[in-house]
mmCIF file of C-alpha atoms and ligand atoms in Angstrom:
data_model
loop_
_atom_site.group_PDB
_atom_site.id
_atom_site.type_symbol
_atom_site.label_atom_id
_atom_site.label_comp_id
_atom_site.label_asym_id
_atom_site.label_seq_id
_atom_site.Cartn_x
_atom_site.Cartn_y
_atom_site.Cartn_z
ATOM 1 C CA MET A 1 -40.289 25.900 0.232
ATOM 2 C CA ALA A 2 -41.696 25.883 -3.170
ATOM 3 C CA LEU A 3 -42.403 29.365 -3.392
ATOM 4 C CA GLU A 4 -39.304 31.048 -4.874
ATOM 5 C CA GLU A 5 -40.687 31.471 -8.417
ATOM 6 C CA TYR A 6 -43.883 33.318 -7.142
ATOM 7 C CA GLN A 7 -42.087 35.766 -5.011
ATOM 8 C CA ARG A 8 -39.433 36.406 -7.885
ATOM 9 C CA LYS A 9 -42.101 37.400 -10.264
ATOM 10 C CA ARG A 10 -43.838 39.896 -7.827
ATOM 11 C CA ASP A 11 -43.134 43.116 -6.062
ATOM 12 C CA PHE A 12 -45.477 42.940 -2.793
ATOM 13 C CA ALA A 13 -45.022 46.692 -2.022
ATOM 14 C CA ARG A 14 -47.045 47.098 -5.258
ATOM 15 C CA THR A 15 -49.215 44.171 -5.525
ATOM 16 C CA PRO A 16 -52.187 43.371 -3.265
ATOM 17 C CA GLU A 17 -51.651 39.409 -3.677
ATOM 18 C CA PRO A 18 -50.513 37.784 -0.647
ATOM 19 C CA ALA A 19 -46.477 37.700 0.091
ATOM 20 C CA PRO A 20 -45.456 34.204 0.314
ATOM 21 C CA ALA A 21 -45.543 32.627 3.817
ATOM 22 C CA ALA A 22 -45.508 29.116 5.514
ATOM 23 C CA GLY A 23 -48.897 27.548 4.313
ATOM 24 C CA LYS A 24 -50.837 26.645 7.229
ATOM 25 C CA GLY A 25 -52.857 24.583 5.386
ATOM 26 C CA HIS A 26 -56.627 23.693 5.839
ATOM 27 C CA ARG A 27 -57.815 20.434 7.733
ATOM 28 C CA ARG A 28 -59.363 19.625 4.552
ATOM 29 C CA PRO A 29 -57.641 20.769 1.426
ATOM 30 C CA ILE A 30 -59.017 23.585 -0.887
ATOM 31 C CA PHE A 31 -59.347 24.135 -4.322
ATOM 32 C CA VAL A 32 -60.035 27.611 -5.883
ATOM 33 C CA VAL A 33 -60.665 28.626 -9.415
ATOM 34 C CA GLN A 34 -59.673 32.493 -10.047
ATOM 35 C CA GLU A 35 -60.970 34.119 -13.326
ATOM 36 C CA HIS A 36 -57.892 36.231 -14.537
ATOM 37 C CA HIS A 37 -58.404 39.066 -16.613
ATOM 38 C CA ALA A 38 -54.749 39.252 -17.418
ATOM 39 C CA THR A 39 -53.355 40.146 -20.804
ATOM 40 C CA ARG A 40 -55.270 37.278 -22.028
ATOM 41 C CA LEU A 41 -58.066 35.867 -20.188
ATOM 42 C CA HIS A 42 -57.903 32.504 -18.064
ATOM 43 C CA TYR A 43 -58.987 30.570 -15.088
ATOM 44 C CA ASP A 44 -56.467 30.052 -12.671
ATOM 45 C CA PHE A 45 -57.397 26.233 -11.455
ATOM 46 C CA ARG A 46 -55.445 25.548 -7.757
ATOM 47 C CA LEU A 47 -55.170 22.490 -5.929
ATOM 48 C CA GLU A 48 -53.863 22.802 -2.162
ATOM 49 C CA HIS A 49 -51.331 20.091 -1.443
ATOM 50 C CA ALA A 50 -48.178 20.181 0.979
ATOM 51 C CA GLY A 51 -48.777 23.754 1.830
ATOM 52 C CA VAL A 52 -48.736 25.413 -1.234
ATOM 53 C CA LEU A 53 -51.564 25.882 -4.191
ATOM 54 C CA LYS A 54 -50.525 23.849 -7.130
ATOM 55 C CA SER A 55 -51.636 25.916 -10.092
ATOM 56 C CA TRP A 56 -52.783 25.414 -13.816
ATOM 57 C CA ALA A 57 -54.026 28.433 -16.087
ATOM 58 C CA VAL A 58 -56.948 27.402 -18.059
ATOM 59 C CA PRO A 59 -57.373 29.681 -21.037
ATOM 60 C CA LYS A 60 -61.075 28.520 -21.589
ATOM 61 C CA GLY A 61 -61.852 27.807 -17.951
ATOM 62 C CA PRO A 62 -63.344 24.454 -16.786
ATOM 63 C CA SER A 63 -66.233 22.644 -18.202
ATOM 64 C CA LEU A 64 -68.835 20.380 -16.831
ATOM 65 C CA ASP A 65 -68.704 18.577 -20.015
ATOM 66 C CA PRO A 66 -66.461 15.460 -20.358
ATOM 67 C CA ALA A 67 -66.038 15.956 -24.056
ATOM 68 C CA GLU A 68 -64.246 19.298 -23.487
ATOM 69 C CA LYS A 69 -60.818 18.840 -22.709
ATOM 70 C CA ARG A 70 -59.453 21.762 -21.595
ATOM 71 C CA LEU A 71 -55.698 22.782 -21.747
ATOM 72 C CA ALA A 72 -54.106 23.862 -18.327
ATOM 73 C CA VAL A 73 -50.988 24.882 -18.496
ATOM 74 C CA ARG A 74 -48.953 24.312 -15.232
ATOM 75 C CA VAL A 75 -47.650 27.534 -13.545
ATOM 76 C CA GLU A 76 -45.769 28.241 -10.426
ATOM 77 C CA ASP A 77 -46.998 27.161 -6.801
ATOM 78 C CA HIS A 78 -48.853 30.058 -4.986
ATOM 79 C CA PRO A 79 -49.208 30.598 -1.372
ATOM 80 C CA VAL A 80 -52.367 28.925 0.370
ATOM 81 C CA ASP A 81 -53.391 32.534 1.284
ATOM 82 C CA TYR A 82 -54.128 33.047 -2.484
ATOM 83 C CA GLY A 83 -57.072 31.255 -2.316
ATOM 84 C CA ASP A 84 -58.435 34.275 -0.697
ATOM 85 C CA PHE A 85 -57.355 36.454 -3.107
ATOM 86 C CA GLU A 86 -59.797 38.712 -5.011
ATOM 87 C CA GLY A 87 -58.986 42.182 -6.411
ATOM 88 C CA LEU A 88 -56.947 44.166 -9.050
ATOM 89 C CA ILE A 89 -53.447 43.684 -9.556
ATOM 90 C CA PRO A 90 -52.015 46.846 -10.824
ATOM 91 C CA GLU A 91 -50.984 47.816 -14.076
ATOM 92 C CA GLY A 92 -47.377 47.241 -14.844
ATOM 93 C CA GLU A 93 -47.155 44.356 -12.186
ATOM 94 C CA TYR A 94 -46.747 40.595 -13.090
ATOM 95 C CA GLY A 95 -50.338 39.241 -14.129
ATOM 96 C CA ALA A 96 -52.009 42.922 -14.163
ATOM 97 C CA GLY A 97 -55.668 42.481 -14.460
ATOM 98 C CA ALA A 98 -58.805 42.053 -12.101
ATOM 99 C CA VAL A 99 -58.888 38.250 -10.309
ATOM 100 C CA ARG A 100 -62.451 36.832 -9.463
ATOM 101 C CA LEU A 101 -62.904 34.404 -6.996
ATOM 102 C CA TRP A 102 -65.066 32.360 -9.515
ATOM 103 C CA ASP A 103 -65.082 29.041 -7.395
ATOM 104 C CA ARG A 104 -63.794 27.469 -4.081
ATOM 105 C CA GLY A 105 -64.245 24.391 -2.027
ATOM 106 C CA THR A 106 -62.806 21.195 -0.843
ATOM 107 C CA TRP A 107 -60.845 18.630 -2.922
ATOM 108 C CA TRP A 108 -60.264 14.836 -2.544
ATOM 109 C CA PRO A 109 -57.343 13.359 -4.650
ATOM 110 C CA ASP A 110 -57.789 9.859 -5.806
ATOM 111 C CA GLY A 111 -54.127 8.399 -4.338
ATOM 112 C CA ASP A 112 -50.986 9.915 -3.740
ATOM 113 C CA VAL A 113 -50.888 13.402 -4.866
ATOM 114 C CA ASP A 114 -47.043 13.705 -5.505
ATOM 115 C CA ALA A 115 -46.942 10.217 -7.504
ATOM 116 C CA SER A 116 -50.023 11.155 -9.660
ATOM 117 C CA LEU A 117 -48.471 14.691 -10.625
ATOM 118 C CA SER A 118 -45.035 13.485 -11.370
ATOM 119 C CA LYS A 119 -46.738 10.374 -13.193
ATOM 120 C CA GLY A 120 -48.844 12.807 -15.164
ATOM 121 C CA THR A 121 -52.168 11.793 -14.543
ATOM 122 C CA ALA A 122 -54.089 13.061 -11.589
ATOM 123 C CA SER A 123 -57.838 12.393 -10.711
ATOM 124 C CA PHE A 124 -59.768 13.689 -7.794
ATOM 125 C CA ARG A 125 -63.210 14.852 -6.745
ATOM 126 C CA LEU A 126 -64.086 18.541 -6.171
ATOM 127 C CA GLU A 127 -66.912 19.676 -3.776
ATOM 128 C CA GLY A 128 -67.356 23.480 -4.882
ATOM 129 C CA SER A 129 -70.186 25.892 -5.319
ATOM 130 C CA LYS A 130 -69.836 25.602 -9.140
ATOM 131 C CA LEU A 131 -67.687 22.607 -9.985
ATOM 132 C CA ARG A 132 -68.626 19.392 -8.407
ATOM 133 C CA GLY A 133 -67.836 15.419 -8.875
ATOM 134 C CA GLY A 134 -64.794 13.947 -10.510
ATOM 135 C CA GLY A 135 -62.138 15.145 -12.747
ATOM 136 C CA ARG A 136 -58.840 14.499 -14.119
ATOM 137 C CA LEU A 137 -55.409 16.415 -15.008
ATOM 138 C CA VAL A 138 -53.444 14.437 -17.473
ATOM 139 C CA ARG A 139 -49.935 15.875 -18.676
ATOM 140 C CA LEU A 140 -49.565 16.027 -22.736
ATOM 141 C CA ARG A 141 -46.226 14.603 -24.093
ATOM 142 C CA ALA A 142 -43.672 17.333 -24.136
ATOM 143 C CA ARG A 143 -43.139 18.613 -27.697
ATOM 144 C CA GLY A 144 -40.639 21.702 -27.746
ATOM 145 C CA ARG A 145 -41.525 24.660 -26.259
ATOM 146 C CA GLY A 146 -43.617 24.556 -23.034
ATOM 147 C CA GLU A 147 -42.287 21.425 -22.585
ATOM 148 C CA GLY A 148 -44.029 19.264 -19.782
ATOM 149 C CA LYS A 149 -46.026 22.180 -18.783
ATOM 150 C CA ASN A 150 -49.033 21.380 -20.905
ATOM 151 C CA TRP A 151 -52.023 19.288 -19.071
ATOM 152 C CA LEU A 152 -55.684 18.689 -19.878
ATOM 153 C CA LEU A 153 -58.515 19.418 -17.520
ATOM 154 C CA ILE A 154 -61.280 16.554 -18.059
ATOM 155 C CA LYS A 155 -64.659 16.404 -16.304
ATOM 156 C CA ARG A 156 -65.528 12.916 -15.345
ATOM 157 C CA ARG A 157 -68.535 11.341 -16.766
ATOM 158 C CA ASP A 158 -70.912 11.396 -13.385
ATOM 159 C CA GLU A 159 -74.221 12.716 -12.125
ATOM 160 C CA ALA A 160 -72.445 16.539 -11.831
ATOM 161 C CA ALA A 161 -71.369 16.215 -15.751
ATOM 162 C CA ARG A 162 -73.262 18.099 -18.330
ATOM 163 C CA SER A 163 -73.777 17.901 -21.925
ATOM 164 C CA ALA A 164 -72.496 20.232 -24.952
ATOM 165 C CA ASP A 165 -75.869 21.492 -25.432
ATOM 166 C CA TRP A 166 -75.857 24.537 -22.963
ATOM 167 C CA GLU A 167 -73.442 27.680 -22.429
ATOM 168 C CA GLY A 168 -70.959 26.441 -20.014
ATOM 169 C CA VAL A 169 -70.587 26.891 -16.469
ATOM 170 C CA THR A 170 -68.342 30.235 -16.653
ATOM 171 C CA GLU A 171 -70.740 31.773 -18.649
ATOM 172 C CA GLU A 172 -73.887 30.294 -16.679
ATOM 173 C CA ARG A 173 -72.126 31.397 -13.380
ATOM 174 C CA PRO A 174 -70.164 34.223 -13.648
ATOM 175 C CA GLU A 175 -70.416 35.894 -10.374
ATOM 176 C CA SER A 176 -67.813 35.708 -7.810
ATOM 177 C CA VAL A 177 -67.862 32.822 -5.171
ATOM 178 C CA ALA A 178 -66.797 35.152 -2.318
ATOM 179 C CA SER A 179 -68.562 38.700 -3.001
ATOM 180 C CA GLY A 180 -71.276 37.718 -5.585
ATOM 181 C CA ARG A 181 -69.267 40.908 -7.591
ATOM 182 C CA ALA A 182 -69.360 41.151 -11.376
ATOM 183 C CA ILE A 183 -65.685 41.769 -12.613
ATOM 184 C CA ASP A 184 -66.448 45.452 -13.344
ATOM 185 C CA ALA A 185 -67.133 46.007 -9.889
ATOM 186 C CA ILE A 186 -63.779 44.128 -8.866
ATOM 187 C CA ALA A 187 -61.661 46.230 -11.020
ATOM 188 C CA GLU A 188 -63.252 49.328 -9.878
ATOM 189 C CA ALA A 189 -62.922 48.976 -5.983
ATOM 190 C CA PRO A 190 -59.356 47.572 -5.678
ATOM 191 C CA GLN A 191 -58.257 49.806 -2.897
ATOM 192 C CA ARG A 192 -60.759 48.524 -0.681
ATOM 193 C CA ASP A 193 -60.199 45.305 -0.919
ATOM 194 C CA TRP A 194 -56.388 45.755 -0.567
ATOM 195 C CA GLN A 195 -56.870 47.838 2.581
ATOM 196 C CA SER A 196 -59.369 45.242 4.251
ATOM 197 C CA GLU A 197 -56.991 42.295 3.340
ATOM 198 C CA ARG A 198 -53.918 44.416 4.988
ATOM 199 C CA ALA A 199 -56.134 45.388 8.081
ATOM 200 C CA THR A 200 -56.864 41.633 8.801
HETATM 201 MN MN1 LIG B 301 -53.440 33.889 -13.673
#
């Protein structure tokens, strides 16, 4: 199981994030984008594959503009259950801050996922509420620190693409795809989410 790093970084007695579990997986693999108000705001872009969520932290978030190549830093695999997580990671814990489920849907890889990721170029199609159509992840050449972890997330030119003369999808559509909540409401009501998640 590729979740050792995920486990090592977190104390599941303190964080409401899901503990690592054998990924049941979905019939159609999901993608999620989580807006994460950690020390630095970023958007976590996750693709379900082989029982885990392959994950990248995107500081500026995804764009629908093919000219906007967004840095995407590869981070540790997350459990599939993380795709349902929205809430507050408490102060003092890894990644402390509010997490909003910004988008969710299904994804279709072009070709073999493992081969594409090891080759460093993976193209795909997304069908979410906010992100749709084609896109790709391209690994940047390693240069010293952060070696091999830096990728670019790029929208394909297709009918779902948008040009630069607008605000950007993260500004235009900030609401939670799961709850419709604003980020302040998520940060202020963490206990309720935690208890309801644990109760089910
Ligand atoms: Mn994050």
